[in-house]
mmCIF file of C-alpha atoms in Angstrom:
data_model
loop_
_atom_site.group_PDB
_atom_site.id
_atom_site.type_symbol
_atom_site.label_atom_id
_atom_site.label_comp_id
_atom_site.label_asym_id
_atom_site.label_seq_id
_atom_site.Cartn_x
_atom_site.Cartn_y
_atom_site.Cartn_z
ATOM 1 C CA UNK A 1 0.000 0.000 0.000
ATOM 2 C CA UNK A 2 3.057 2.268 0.822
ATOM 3 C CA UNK A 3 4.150 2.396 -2.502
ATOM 4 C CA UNK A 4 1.026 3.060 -3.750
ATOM 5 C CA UNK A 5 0.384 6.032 -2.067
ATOM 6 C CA UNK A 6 3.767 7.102 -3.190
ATOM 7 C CA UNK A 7 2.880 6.369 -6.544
ATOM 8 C CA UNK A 8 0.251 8.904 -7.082
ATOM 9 C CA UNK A 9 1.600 11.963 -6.955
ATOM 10 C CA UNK A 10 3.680 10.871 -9.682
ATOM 11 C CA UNK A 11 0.498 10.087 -11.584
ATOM 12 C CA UNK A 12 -0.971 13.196 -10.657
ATOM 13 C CA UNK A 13 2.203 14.893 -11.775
ATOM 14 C CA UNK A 14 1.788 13.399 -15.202
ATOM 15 C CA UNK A 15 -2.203 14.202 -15.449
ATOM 16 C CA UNK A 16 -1.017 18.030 -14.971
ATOM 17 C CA UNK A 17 1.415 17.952 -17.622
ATOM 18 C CA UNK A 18 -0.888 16.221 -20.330
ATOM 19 C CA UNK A 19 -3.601 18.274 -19.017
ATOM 20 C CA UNK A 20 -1.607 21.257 -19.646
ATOM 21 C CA UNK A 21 -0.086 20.076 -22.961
ATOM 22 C CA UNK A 22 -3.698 19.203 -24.385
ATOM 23 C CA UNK A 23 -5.843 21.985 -23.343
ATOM 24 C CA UNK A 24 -2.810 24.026 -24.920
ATOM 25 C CA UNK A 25 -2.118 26.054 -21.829
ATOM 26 C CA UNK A 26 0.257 28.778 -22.802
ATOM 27 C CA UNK A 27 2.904 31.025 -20.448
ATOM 28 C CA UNK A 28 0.881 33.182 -18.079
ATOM 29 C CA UNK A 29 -2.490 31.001 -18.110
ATOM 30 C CA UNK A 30 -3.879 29.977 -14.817
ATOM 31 C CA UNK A 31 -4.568 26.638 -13.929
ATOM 32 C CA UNK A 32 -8.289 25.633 -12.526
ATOM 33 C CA UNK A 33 -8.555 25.740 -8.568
ATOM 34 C CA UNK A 34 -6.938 22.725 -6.556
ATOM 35 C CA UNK A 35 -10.208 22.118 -5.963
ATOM 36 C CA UNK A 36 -11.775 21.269 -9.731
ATOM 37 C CA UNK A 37 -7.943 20.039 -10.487
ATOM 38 C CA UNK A 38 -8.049 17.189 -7.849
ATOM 39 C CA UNK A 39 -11.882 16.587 -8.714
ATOM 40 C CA UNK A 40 -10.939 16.472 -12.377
ATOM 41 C CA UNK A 41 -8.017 14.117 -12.397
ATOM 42 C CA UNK A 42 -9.223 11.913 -9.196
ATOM 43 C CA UNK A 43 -6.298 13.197 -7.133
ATOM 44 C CA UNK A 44 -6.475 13.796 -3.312
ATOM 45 C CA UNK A 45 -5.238 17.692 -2.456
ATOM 46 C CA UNK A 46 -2.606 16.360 -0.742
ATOM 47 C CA UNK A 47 -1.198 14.667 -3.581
ATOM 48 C CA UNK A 48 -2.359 17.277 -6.183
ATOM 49 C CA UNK A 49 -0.145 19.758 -3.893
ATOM 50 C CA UNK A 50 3.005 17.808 -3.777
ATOM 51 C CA UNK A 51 2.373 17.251 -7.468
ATOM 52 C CA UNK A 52 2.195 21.015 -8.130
ATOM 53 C CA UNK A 53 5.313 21.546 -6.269
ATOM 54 C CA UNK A 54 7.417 19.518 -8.058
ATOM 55 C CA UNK A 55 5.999 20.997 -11.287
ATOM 56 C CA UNK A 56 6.821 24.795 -9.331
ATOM 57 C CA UNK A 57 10.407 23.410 -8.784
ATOM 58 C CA UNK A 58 10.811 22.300 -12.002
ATOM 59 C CA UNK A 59 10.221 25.557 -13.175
ATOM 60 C CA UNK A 60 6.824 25.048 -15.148
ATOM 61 C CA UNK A 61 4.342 26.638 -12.895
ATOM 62 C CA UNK A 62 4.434 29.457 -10.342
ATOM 63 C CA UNK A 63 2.345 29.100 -7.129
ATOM 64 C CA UNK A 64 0.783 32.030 -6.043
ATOM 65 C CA UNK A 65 -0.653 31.590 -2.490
ATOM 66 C CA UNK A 66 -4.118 33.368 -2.473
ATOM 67 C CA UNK A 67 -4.451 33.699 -6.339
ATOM 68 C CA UNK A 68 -3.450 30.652 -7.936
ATOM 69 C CA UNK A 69 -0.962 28.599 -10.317
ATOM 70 C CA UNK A 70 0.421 29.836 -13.957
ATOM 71 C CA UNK A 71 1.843 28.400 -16.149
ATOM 72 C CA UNK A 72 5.478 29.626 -16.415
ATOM 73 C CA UNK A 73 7.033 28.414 -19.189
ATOM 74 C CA UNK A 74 5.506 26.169 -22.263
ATOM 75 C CA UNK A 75 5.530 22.659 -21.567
ATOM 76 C CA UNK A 76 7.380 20.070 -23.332
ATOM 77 C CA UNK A 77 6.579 16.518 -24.048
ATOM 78 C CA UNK A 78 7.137 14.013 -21.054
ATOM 79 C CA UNK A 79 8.580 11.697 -23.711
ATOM 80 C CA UNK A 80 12.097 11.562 -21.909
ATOM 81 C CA UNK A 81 12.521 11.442 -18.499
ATOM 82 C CA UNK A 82 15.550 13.675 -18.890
ATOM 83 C CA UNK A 83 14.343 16.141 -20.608
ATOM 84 C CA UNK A 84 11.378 17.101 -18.490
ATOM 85 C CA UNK A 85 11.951 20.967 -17.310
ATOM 86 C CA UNK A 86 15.115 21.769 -18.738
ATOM 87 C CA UNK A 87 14.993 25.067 -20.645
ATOM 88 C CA UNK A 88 18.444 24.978 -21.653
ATOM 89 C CA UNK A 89 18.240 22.216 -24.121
ATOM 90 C CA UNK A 90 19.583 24.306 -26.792
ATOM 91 C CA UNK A 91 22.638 25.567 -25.100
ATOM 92 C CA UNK A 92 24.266 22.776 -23.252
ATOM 93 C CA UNK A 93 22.126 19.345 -22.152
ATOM 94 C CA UNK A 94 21.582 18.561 -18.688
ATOM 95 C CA UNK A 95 23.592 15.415 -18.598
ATOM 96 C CA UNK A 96 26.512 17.873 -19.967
ATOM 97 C CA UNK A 97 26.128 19.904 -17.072
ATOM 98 C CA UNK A 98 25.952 16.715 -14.314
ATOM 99 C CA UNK A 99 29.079 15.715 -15.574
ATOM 100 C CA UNK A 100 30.796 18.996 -15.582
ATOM 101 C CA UNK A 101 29.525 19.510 -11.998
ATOM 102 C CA UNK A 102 30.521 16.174 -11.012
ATOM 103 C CA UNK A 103 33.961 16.615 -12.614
ATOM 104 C CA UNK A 104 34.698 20.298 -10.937
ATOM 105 C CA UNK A 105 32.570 20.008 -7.831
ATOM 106 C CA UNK A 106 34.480 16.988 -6.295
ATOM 107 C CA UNK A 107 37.328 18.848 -6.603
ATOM 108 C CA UNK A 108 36.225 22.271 -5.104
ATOM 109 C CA UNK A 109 34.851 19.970 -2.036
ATOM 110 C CA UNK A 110 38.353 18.195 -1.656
ATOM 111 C CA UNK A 111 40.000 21.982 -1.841
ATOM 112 C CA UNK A 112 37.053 23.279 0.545
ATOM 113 C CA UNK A 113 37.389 20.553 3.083
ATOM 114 C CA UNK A 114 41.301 22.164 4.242
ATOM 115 C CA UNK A 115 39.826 25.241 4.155
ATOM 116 C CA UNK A 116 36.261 25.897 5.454
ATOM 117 C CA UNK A 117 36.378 27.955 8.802
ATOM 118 C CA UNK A 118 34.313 26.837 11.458
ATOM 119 C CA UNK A 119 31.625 29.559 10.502
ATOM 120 C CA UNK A 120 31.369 28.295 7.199
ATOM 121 C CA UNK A 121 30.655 24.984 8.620
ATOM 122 C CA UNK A 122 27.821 26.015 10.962
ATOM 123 C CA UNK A 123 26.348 28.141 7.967
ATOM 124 C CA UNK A 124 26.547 24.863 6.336
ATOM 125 C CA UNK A 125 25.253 23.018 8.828
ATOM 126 C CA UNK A 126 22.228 25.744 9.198
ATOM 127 C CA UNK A 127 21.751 24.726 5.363
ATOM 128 C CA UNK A 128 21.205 21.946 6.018
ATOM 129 C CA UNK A 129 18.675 22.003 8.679
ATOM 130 C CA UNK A 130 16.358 24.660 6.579
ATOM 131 C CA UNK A 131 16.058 22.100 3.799
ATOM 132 C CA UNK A 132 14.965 19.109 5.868
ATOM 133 C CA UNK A 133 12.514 21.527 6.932
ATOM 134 C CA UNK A 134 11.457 22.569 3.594
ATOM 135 C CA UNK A 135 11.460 18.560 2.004
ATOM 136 C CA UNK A 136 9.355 17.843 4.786
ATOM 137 C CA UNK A 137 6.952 20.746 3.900
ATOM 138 C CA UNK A 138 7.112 19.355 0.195
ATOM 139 C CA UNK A 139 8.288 23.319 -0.608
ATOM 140 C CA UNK A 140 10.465 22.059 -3.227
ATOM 141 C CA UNK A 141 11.236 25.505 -5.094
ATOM 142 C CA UNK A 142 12.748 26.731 -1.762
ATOM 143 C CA UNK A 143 14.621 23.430 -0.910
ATOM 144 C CA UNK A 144 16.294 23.743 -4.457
ATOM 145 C CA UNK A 145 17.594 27.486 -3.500
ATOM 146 C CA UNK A 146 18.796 26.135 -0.346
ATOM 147 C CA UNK A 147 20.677 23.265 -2.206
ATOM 148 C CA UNK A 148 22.369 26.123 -4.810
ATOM 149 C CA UNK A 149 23.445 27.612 -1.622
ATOM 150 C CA UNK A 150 24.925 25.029 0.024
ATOM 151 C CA UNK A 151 27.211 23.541 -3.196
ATOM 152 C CA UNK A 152 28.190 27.531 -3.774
ATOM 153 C CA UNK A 153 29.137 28.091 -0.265
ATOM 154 C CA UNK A 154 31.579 25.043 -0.883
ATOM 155 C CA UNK A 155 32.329 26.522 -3.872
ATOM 156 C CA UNK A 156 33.030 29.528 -2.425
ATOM 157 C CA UNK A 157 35.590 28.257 0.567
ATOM 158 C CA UNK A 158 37.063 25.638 -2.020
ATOM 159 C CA UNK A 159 38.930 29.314 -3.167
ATOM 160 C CA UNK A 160 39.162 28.402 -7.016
ATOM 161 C CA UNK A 161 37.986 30.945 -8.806
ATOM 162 C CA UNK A 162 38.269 29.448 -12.239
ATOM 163 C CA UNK A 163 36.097 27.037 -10.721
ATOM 164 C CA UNK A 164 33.619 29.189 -9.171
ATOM 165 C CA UNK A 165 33.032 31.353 -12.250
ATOM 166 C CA UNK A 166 32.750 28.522 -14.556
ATOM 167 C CA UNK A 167 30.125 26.925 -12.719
ATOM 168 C CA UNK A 168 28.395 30.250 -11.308
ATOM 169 C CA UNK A 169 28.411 32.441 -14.334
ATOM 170 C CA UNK A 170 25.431 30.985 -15.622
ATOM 171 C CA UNK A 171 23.696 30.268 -12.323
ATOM 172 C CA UNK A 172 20.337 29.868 -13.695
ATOM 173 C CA UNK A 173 21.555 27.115 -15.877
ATOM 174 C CA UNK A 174 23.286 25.869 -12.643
ATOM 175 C CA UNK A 175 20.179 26.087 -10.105
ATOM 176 C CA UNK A 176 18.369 24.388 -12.819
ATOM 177 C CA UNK A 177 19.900 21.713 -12.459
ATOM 178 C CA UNK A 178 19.511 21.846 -8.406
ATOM 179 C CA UNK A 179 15.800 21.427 -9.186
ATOM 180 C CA UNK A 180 15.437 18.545 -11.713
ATOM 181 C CA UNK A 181 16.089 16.036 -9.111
ATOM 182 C CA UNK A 182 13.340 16.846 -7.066
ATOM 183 C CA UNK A 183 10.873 15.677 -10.117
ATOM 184 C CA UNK A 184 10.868 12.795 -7.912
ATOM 185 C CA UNK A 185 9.110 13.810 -4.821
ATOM 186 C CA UNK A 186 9.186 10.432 -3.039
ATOM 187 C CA UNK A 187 13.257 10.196 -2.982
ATOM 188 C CA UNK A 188 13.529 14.333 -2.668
ATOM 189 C CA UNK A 189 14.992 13.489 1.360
ATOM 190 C CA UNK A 190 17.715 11.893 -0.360
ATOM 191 C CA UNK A 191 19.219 14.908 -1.645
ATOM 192 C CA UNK A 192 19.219 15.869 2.527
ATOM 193 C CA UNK A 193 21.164 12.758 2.956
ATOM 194 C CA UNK A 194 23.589 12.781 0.758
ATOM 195 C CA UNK A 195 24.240 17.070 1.507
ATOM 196 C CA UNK A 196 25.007 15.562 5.413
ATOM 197 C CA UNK A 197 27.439 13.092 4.228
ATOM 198 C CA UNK A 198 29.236 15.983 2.217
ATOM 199 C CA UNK A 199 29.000 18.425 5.538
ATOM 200 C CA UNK A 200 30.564 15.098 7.834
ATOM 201 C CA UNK A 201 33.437 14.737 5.441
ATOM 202 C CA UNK A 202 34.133 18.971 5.706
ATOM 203 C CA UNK A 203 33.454 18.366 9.154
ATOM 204 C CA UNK A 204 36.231 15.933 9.719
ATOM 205 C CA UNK A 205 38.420 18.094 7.029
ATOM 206 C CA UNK A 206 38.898 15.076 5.018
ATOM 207 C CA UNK A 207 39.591 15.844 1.251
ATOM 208 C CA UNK A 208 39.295 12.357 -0.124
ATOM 209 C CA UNK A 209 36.126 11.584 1.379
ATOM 210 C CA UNK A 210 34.894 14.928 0.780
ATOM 211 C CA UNK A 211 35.325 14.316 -3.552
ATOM 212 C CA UNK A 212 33.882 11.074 -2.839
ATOM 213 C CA UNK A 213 30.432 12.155 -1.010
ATOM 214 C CA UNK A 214 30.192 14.971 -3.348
ATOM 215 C CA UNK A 215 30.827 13.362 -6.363
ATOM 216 C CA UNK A 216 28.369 10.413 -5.140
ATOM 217 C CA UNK A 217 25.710 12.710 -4.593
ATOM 218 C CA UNK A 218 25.633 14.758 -8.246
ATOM 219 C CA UNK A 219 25.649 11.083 -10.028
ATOM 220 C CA UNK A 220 22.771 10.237 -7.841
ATOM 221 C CA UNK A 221 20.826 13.564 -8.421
ATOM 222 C CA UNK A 222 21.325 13.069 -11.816
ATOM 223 C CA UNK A 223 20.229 9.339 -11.453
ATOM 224 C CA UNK A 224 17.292 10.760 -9.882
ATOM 225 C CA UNK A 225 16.173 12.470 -12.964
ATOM 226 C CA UNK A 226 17.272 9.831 -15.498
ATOM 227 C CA UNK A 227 20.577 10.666 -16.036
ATOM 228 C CA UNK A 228 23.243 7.880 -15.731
ATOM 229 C CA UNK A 229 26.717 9.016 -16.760
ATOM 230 C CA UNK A 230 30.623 6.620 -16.191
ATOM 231 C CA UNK A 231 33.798 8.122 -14.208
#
């Protein structure tokens, strides 16, 4: 039964998007109420709201508490599991990005993990604790933030600069790709998980194990949104 009830907000999820495709729902357009939506696709709210989030985090609605949801940007087909949400497609692919991340990031966390000051760490570690907060509130969009502001604190301490710029000069291509993974609401804690193994390693200033977590946890986000990539 457990996986069951997990199961539907992905369903839900999927009604929204082919509802949206088929009724032709352009930029700007406001969804029906949560009401008529969950009556209309045979939803509960609950799961019709953790639905809409992860459609908010992907970027293809905006919540508005008190007024409604839009539509943000035209949807594309759900075809490819890796290509749902990313508005980028045309300038670099999201598995191109993954990799680069996983490549440069693993580094910057082995350089970070000799370096971080102990307020850096309890910054980190206050990261940390805001988005178990926010997973467990199912507010995706603000979870995401918090995870581009943990990886560019790291980023930050690690004290490359090539490094920094490359990966933070487009940062909306970059927090982008911080909220893919949570198109899967049921693992989005994992993300929380693997973020605490990274913050034990720079706790312990250990540089090996600190590439290793972090580099573990961008192949699994990308995992987590289709994406399987070798090194």
């Amino acid at each position: 039964m457990h996986s069951i009830q997990k199961a539907v907000p992905q369903q839900a999820l999927a009604s929204i998007r082919q509802l949206i495709e088929e009724d032709a729902y352009q930029p700007g357009d406001a969804l029906p109420s949560q009401r008529e939506l969950a009556e209309r696709l045979g939803v509960s709210r609950a799961s019709l709201r953790e639905a809409l989030s992860s459609l908010s985090a992907l970027g293809l609605v905006r919540i508005q508490p008190g007024k409604g949801v839009f539509i943000q940007a035209q949807p594309t087909p759900a075809a490819n599991e890796q290509a749902q949400g990313w508005p980028f497609a045309k300038q670099v692919s999201a598995e191109d990005t993954f990799q680069l991340r996983f490549a440069l990031e693993g580094f910057a966390a082995n350089l970070a993990a000799l370096a971080l000051s102990s307020d850096e760490l309890d910054a980190l570690s206050d990261n940390l604790e805001a988005m178990r907060l926010e997973l467990r509130a199912q507010a995706f969009e603000a979870a995401a933030q918090l995870d581009f502001d943990f990886h560019r604190l790291i980023l930050r301490a690690a004290g490359n600069q090539a490094i920094l710029s490359i990966l933070t000069s487009r940062s909306d291509i970059y927090l982008e790709s911080q909220k893919l993974p949570f198109i899967r609401p049921d693992r989005a804690m994992e993300t929380w998980q693997e973020h605490r193994r990274i913050l034990r390693a720079l706790s312990r200033h250990a540089p090996a194990a600190a590439l290793k977590a972090m580099q573990e946890h961008i192949r699994a986000a990308a995992a987590r949104t289709g994406i399987r990539f070798a090194g």
